[in-house]
Coordinates of C-alpha atoms in Angstrom, one line a residue:
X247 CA 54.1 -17.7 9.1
X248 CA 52.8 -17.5 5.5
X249 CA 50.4 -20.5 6.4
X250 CA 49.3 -18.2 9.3
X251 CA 48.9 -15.1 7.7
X252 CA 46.6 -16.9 5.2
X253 CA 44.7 -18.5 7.9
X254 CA 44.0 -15.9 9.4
X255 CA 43.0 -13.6 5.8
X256 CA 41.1 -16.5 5.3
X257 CA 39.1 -16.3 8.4
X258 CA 38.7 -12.9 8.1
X259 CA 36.8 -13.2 5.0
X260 CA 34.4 -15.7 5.8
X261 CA 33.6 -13.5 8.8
X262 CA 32.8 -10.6 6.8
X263 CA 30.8 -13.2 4.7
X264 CA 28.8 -14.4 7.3
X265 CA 28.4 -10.8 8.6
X266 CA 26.7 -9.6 5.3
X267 CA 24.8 -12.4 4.8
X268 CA 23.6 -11.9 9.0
X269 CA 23.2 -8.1 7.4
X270 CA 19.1 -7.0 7.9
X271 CA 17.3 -6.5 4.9
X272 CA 15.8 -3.6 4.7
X273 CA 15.8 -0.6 7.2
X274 CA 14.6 1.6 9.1
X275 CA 10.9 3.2 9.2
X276 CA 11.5 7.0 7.6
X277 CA 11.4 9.7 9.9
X278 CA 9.3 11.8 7.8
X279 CA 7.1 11.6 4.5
X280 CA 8.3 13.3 1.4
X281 CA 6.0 16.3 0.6
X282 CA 6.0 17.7 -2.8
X283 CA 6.9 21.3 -2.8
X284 CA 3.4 22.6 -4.4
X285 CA 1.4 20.9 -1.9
X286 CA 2.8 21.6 1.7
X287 CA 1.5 19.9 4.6
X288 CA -0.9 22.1 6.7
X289 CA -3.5 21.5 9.9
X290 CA -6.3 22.7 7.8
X291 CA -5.7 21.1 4.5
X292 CA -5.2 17.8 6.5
X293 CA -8.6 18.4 8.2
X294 CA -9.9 19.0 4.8
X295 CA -8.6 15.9 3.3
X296 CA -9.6 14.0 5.8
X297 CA -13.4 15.4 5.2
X298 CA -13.1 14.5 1.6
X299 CA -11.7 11.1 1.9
X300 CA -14.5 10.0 4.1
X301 CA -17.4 11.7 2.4
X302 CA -19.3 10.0 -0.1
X303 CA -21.4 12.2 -2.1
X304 CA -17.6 12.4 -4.1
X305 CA -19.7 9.3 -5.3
X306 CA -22.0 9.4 -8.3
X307 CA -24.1 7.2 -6.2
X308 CA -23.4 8.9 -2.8
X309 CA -22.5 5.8 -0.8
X310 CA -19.2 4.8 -2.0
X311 CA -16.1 7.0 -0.4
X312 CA -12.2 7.1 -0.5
X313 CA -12.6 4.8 2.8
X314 CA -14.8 2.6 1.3
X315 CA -12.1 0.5 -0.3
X316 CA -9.4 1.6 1.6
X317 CA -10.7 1.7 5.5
X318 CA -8.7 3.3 7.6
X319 CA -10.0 2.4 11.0
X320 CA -8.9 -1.0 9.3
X321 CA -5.7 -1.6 7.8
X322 CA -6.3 0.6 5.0
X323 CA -7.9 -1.8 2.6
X324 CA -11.3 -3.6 2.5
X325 CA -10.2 -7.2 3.2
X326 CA -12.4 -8.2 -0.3
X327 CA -10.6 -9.9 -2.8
X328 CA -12.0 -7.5 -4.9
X329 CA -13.8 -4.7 -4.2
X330 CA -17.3 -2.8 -4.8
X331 CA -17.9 0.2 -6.3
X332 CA -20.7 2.1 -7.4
X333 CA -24.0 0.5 -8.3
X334 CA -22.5 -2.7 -6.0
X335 CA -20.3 -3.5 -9.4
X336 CA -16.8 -4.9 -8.8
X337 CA -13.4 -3.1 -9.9
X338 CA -11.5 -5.2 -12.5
X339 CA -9.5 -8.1 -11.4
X340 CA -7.1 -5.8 -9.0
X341 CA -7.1 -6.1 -5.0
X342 CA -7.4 -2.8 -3.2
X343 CA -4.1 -2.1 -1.7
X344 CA -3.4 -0.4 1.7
X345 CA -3.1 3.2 1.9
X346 CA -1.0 3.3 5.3
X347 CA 2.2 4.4 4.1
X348 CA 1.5 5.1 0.4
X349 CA 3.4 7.9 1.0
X350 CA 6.1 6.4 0.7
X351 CA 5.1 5.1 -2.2
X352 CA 7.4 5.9 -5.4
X353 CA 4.3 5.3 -7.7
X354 CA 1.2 4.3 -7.6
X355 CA -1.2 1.7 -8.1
X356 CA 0.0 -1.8 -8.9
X357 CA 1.1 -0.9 -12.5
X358 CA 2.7 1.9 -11.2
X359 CA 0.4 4.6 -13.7
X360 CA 0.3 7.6 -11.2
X361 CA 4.0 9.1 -10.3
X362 CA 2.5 10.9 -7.2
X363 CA -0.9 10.2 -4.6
X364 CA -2.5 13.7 -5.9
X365 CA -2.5 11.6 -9.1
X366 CA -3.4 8.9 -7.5
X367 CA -6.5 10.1 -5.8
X368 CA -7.7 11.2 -9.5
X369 CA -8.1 7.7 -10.7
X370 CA -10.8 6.4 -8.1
X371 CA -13.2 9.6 -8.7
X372 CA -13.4 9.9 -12.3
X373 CA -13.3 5.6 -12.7
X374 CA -16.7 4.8 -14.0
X375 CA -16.8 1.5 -11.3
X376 CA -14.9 3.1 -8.8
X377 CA -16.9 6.3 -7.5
X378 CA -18.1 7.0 -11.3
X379 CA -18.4 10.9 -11.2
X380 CA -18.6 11.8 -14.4
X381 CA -16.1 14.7 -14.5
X382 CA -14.0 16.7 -12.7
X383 CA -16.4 19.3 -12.9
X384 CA -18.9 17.3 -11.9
X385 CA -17.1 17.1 -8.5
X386 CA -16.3 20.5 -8.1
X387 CA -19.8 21.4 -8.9
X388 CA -20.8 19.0 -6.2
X389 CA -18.8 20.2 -3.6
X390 CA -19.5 23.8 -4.4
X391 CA -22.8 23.2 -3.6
X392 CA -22.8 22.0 0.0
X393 CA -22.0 25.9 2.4
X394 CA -19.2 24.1 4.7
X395 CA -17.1 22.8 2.0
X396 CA -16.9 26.3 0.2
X397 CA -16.0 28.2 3.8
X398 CA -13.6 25.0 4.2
X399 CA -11.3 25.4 0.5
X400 CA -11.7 29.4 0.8
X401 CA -9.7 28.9 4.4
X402 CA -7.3 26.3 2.7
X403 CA -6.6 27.5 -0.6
X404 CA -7.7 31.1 -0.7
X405 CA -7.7 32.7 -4.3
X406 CA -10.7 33.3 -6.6
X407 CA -12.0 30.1 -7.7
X408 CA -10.8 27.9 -4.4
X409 CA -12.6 24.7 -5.2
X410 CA -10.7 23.2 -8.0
X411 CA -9.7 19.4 -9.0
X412 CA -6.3 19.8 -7.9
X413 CA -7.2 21.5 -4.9
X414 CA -9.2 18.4 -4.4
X415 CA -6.8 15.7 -4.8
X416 CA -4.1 18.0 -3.1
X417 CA -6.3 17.9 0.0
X418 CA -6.7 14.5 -0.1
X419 CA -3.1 13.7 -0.7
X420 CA -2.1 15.5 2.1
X421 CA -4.3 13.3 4.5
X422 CA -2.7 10.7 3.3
X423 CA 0.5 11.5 4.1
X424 CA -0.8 11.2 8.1
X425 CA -1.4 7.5 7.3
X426 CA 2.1 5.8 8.4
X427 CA 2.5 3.3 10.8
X428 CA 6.0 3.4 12.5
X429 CA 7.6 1.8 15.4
X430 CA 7.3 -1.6 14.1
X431 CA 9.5 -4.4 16.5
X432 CA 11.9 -4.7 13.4
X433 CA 12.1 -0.8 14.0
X434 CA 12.7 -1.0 17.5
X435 CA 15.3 -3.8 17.2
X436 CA 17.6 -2.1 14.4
X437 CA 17.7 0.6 17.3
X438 CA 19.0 -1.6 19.7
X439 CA 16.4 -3.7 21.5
X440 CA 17.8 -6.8 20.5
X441 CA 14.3 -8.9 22.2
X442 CA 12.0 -7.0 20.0
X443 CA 12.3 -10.1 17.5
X444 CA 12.3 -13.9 19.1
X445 CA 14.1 -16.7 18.0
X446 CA 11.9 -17.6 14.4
X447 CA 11.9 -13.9 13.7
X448 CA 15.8 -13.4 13.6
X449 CA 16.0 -16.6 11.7
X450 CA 13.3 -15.7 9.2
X451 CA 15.3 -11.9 9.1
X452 CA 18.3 -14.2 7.8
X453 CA 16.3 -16.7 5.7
X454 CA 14.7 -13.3 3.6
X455 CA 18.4 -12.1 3.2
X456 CA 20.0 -15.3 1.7
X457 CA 17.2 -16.8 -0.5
X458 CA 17.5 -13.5 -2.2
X459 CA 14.1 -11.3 -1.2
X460 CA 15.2 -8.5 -0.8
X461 CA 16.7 -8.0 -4.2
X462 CA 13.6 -7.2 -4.2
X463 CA 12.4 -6.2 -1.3
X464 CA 14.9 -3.5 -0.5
X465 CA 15.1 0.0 1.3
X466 CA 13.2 1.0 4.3
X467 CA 9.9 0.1 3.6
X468 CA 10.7 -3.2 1.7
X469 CA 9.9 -2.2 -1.8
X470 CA 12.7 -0.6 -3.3
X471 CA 16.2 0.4 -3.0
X472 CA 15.8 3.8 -2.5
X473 CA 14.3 5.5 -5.9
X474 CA 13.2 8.9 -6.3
X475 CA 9.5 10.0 -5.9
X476 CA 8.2 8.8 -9.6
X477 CA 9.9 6.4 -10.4
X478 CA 9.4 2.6 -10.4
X479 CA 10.1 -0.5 -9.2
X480 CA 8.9 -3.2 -11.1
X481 CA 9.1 -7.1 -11.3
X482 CA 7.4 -9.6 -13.1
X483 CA 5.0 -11.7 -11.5
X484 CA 5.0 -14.8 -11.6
X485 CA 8.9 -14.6 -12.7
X486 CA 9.6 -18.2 -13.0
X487 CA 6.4 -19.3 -14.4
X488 CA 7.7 -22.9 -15.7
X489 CA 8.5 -24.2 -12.1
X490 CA 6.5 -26.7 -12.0
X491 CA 5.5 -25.6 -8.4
X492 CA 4.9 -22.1 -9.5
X493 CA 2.7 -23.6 -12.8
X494 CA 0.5 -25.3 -10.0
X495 CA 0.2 -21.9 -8.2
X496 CA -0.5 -19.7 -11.2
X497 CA -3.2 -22.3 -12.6
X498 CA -5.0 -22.2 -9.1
X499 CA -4.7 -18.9 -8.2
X500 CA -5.0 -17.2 -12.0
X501 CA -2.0 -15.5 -11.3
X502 CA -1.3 -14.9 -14.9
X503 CA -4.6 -13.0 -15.9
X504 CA -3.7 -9.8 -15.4
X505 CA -1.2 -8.1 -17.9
X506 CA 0.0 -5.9 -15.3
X507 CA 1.8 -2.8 -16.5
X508 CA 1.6 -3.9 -20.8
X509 CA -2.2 -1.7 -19.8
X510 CA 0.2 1.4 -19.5
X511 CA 2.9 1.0 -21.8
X512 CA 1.7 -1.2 -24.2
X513 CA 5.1 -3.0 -24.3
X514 CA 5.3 -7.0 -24.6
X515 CA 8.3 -6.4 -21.7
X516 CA 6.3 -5.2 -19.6
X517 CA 3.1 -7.8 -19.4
X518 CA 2.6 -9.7 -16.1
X519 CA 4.9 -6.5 -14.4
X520 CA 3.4 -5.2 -11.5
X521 CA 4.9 -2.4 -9.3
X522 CA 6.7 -4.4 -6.1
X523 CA 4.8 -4.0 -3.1
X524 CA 6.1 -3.1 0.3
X525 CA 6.4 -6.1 3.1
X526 CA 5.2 -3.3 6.0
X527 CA 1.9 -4.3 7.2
X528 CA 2.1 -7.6 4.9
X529 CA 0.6 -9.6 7.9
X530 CA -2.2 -8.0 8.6
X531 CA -3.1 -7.5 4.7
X532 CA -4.6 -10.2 3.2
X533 CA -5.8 -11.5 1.2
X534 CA -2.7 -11.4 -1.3
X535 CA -1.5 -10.6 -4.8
X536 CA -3.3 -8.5 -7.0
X537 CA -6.0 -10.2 -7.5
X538 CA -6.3 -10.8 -4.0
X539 CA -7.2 -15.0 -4.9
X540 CA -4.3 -15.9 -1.6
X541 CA -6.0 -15.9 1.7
X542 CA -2.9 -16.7 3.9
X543 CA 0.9 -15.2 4.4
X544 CA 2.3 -18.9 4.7
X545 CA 0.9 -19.6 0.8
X546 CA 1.9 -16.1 -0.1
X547 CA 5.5 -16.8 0.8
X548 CA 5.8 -19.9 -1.0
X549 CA 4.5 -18.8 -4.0
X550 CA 6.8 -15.5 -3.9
X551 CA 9.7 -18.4 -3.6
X552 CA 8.4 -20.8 -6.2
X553 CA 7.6 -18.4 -8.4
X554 CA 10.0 -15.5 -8.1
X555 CA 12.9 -17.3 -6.6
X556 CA 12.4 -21.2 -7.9
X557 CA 12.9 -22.0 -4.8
X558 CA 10.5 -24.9 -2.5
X559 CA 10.5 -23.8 1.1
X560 CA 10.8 -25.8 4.0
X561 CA 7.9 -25.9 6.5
X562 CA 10.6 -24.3 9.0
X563 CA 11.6 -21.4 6.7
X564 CA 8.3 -20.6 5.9
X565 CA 7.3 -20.3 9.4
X566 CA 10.0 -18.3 10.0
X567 CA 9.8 -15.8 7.6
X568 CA 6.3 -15.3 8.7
X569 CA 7.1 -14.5 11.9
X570 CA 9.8 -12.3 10.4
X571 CA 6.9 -10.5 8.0
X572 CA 4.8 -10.0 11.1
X573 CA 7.7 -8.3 12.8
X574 CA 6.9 -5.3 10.3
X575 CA 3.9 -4.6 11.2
X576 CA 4.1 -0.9 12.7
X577 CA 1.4 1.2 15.0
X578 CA -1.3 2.3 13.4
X579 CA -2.9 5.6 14.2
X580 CA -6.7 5.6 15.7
X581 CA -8.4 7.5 12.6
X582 CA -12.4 8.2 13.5
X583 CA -14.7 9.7 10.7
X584 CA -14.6 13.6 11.1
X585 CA -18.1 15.6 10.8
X586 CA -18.9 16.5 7.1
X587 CA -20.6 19.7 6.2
X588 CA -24.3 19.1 5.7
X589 CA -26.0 19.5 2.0
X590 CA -28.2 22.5 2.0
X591 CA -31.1 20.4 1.4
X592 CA -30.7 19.0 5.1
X593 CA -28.4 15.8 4.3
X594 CA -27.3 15.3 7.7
X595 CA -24.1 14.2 9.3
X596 CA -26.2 11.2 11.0
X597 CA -27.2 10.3 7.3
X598 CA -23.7 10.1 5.4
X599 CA -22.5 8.5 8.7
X600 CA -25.1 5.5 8.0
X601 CA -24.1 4.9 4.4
X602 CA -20.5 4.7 5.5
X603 CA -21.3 2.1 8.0
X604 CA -23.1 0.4 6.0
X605 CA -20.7 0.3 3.6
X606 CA -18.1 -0.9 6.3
X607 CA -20.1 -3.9 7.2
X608 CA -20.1 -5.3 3.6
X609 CA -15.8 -4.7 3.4
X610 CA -14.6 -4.6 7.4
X611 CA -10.5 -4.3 6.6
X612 CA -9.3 -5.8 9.6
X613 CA -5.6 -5.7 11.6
X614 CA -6.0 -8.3 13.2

């Protein structure tokens, strides 16, 4: 009986084992964005934010906009390595990161230096490389200036001086909470539809589990276990440098040239720490890393495990967690480019149009 009994306690802990370790990483898409409680969410201020994200006389040079870098008719990022800015100068050694679902987004940036994206949409505006206006006054000034915007923030924001920098970023923040691509097939199979993933994908669901990314990895949207809004999830990167796989990585992909988040804090603990990045989207994001030197997810994913983990993957799991990784990708909304006021000296919509498609032929982000 006692031989039973302990049989049978036995068995019941290796099932649970298994059973955690079959657990899904992760979860589900959010239902809703968080919204900070001095910036609600309204039809108008979306519209507005929208206008402003797309227009590039927020340029010192006028041809460089918000969707410049980050193209949302794309997947939210210029598929450059690096990208251009004004005067056709390049940005220092950090890849432009997606801005579908930065929302969601505890901090910003990859070393994590803006706690919100109305901070975040400061940075870009006032960086001399960036969109290199030279002040925040400088921007108001220029957007006082131009009839439709000053009907536009009086609607939105009301008050006596309506065109402010925070209103700006405020507007712009609040588009950017539209930006969220749900309804992924890992989505729709933690809600039951159980063929949403095939065969590889379940096993690379499993594989991301045990080998240990989503200690990570964790929490809805891949990139943390569930922190407040402002506050950070950092790693390392590369973690395990003296793998002599990883070594071979970081010398051919200059993966340790960036100090990461020491430019912030100024702390030796924190060089080479980079924010972790969420996995939603990751397929159709390259190229990877902050630097942007990896063209493909199958090299992304063995340098995560050589480098992070210590681990050398198989040709197997690495094609499965790919198909896994490509199982996140959600729906993205059709975004068009809205009509911008016109500049009182006659600047027309057709005009700004151009430069932004000119623009988008130099940087096409692509989903596919």
């Amino acid at each position: 009986m006692i031989a039973l009994y302990t049989a049978l306690i036995t068995g019941a802990i290796m099932a649970g084992l298994q059973a955690a370790s079959a657990a899904p990483p992760g979860g589900e898409f959010p239902s809703k964005v968080p919204v900070p409680a001095d910036n609600p969410m309204t039809p108008r201020k979306i519209h507005l934010g929208k206008q402003l994200y797309f227009d590039p006389r927020l340029s010192l040079s006028g041809d460089v906009s918000c969707d410049t870098c980050h193209n949302v008719a794309g997947n939210g990022s210029d598929g450059l390595p690096l990208s251009f800015g004004v005067l056709g100068r390049v940005d220092r050694p950090r890849h432009a990161p997606t801005v579908f679902n930065s929302a969601f987004n505890t901090v910003q940036f990859w070393d994590g230096r803006a706690k919100s994206l109305e901070d975040q949409a400061k940075g870009p505006l006032l960086n001399p490389i960036e969109m290199g206006m030279p002040s925040s006054g400088a921007i108001v000034k220029r957007l006082a200036g131009i009839p439709g915007y000053r009907r536009e923030f009086a609607r939105v924001f009301g008050g006596k001086t309506p065109i402010t920098f925070e209103h700006v970023v405020q507007a712009i923040a609040t588009y950017e909470r539209t930006l969220v691509t749900p309804d992924s097939p890992y989505d729709r199979y933690l809600k039951g539809d159980k063929n949403a993933l095939d065969k590889s994908a379940k096993q690379g669901m499993h594989e991301v589990s045990d080998l240990g990314c989503a200690s990570c990895h964790a929490g809805a949207m891949f990139d943390n276990p569930g922190l407040p809004m402002g506050t950070g999830w950092f790693r390392k990167f590369p973690m395990i440098p003296t793998n002599p796989t990883c070594a071979t990585y970081v010398r051919e992909y200059h993966l340790a040239d960036d100090p990461g988040r020491f430019d912030v804090t100024h702390k030796q603990s924190d060089e080479h720490v980079f924010k972790v990045p969420s996995l939603r989207n990751v397929a159709v994001l390259a190229p990877y890393f902050q630097n942007g030197s990896v063209g493909s997810l199958r090299t992304a994913v063995r340098v995560m495990a050589a480098c992070q983990l210590g681990k050398t993957l198989t040709g197997l799991q690495t094609t499965n967690i790919v198909a896994f990784l490509n199982s996140l990708t959600g729906k993205f909304p059709v975004e068009t480019m809205p009509r911008l006021p016109e500049t009182p000296d006659s600047t027309s919509m057709m005009q700004v149009a151009k430069l932004q498609q000119n623009r988008r032929q130099l940087s096409p982000g692509s989903r596919s």
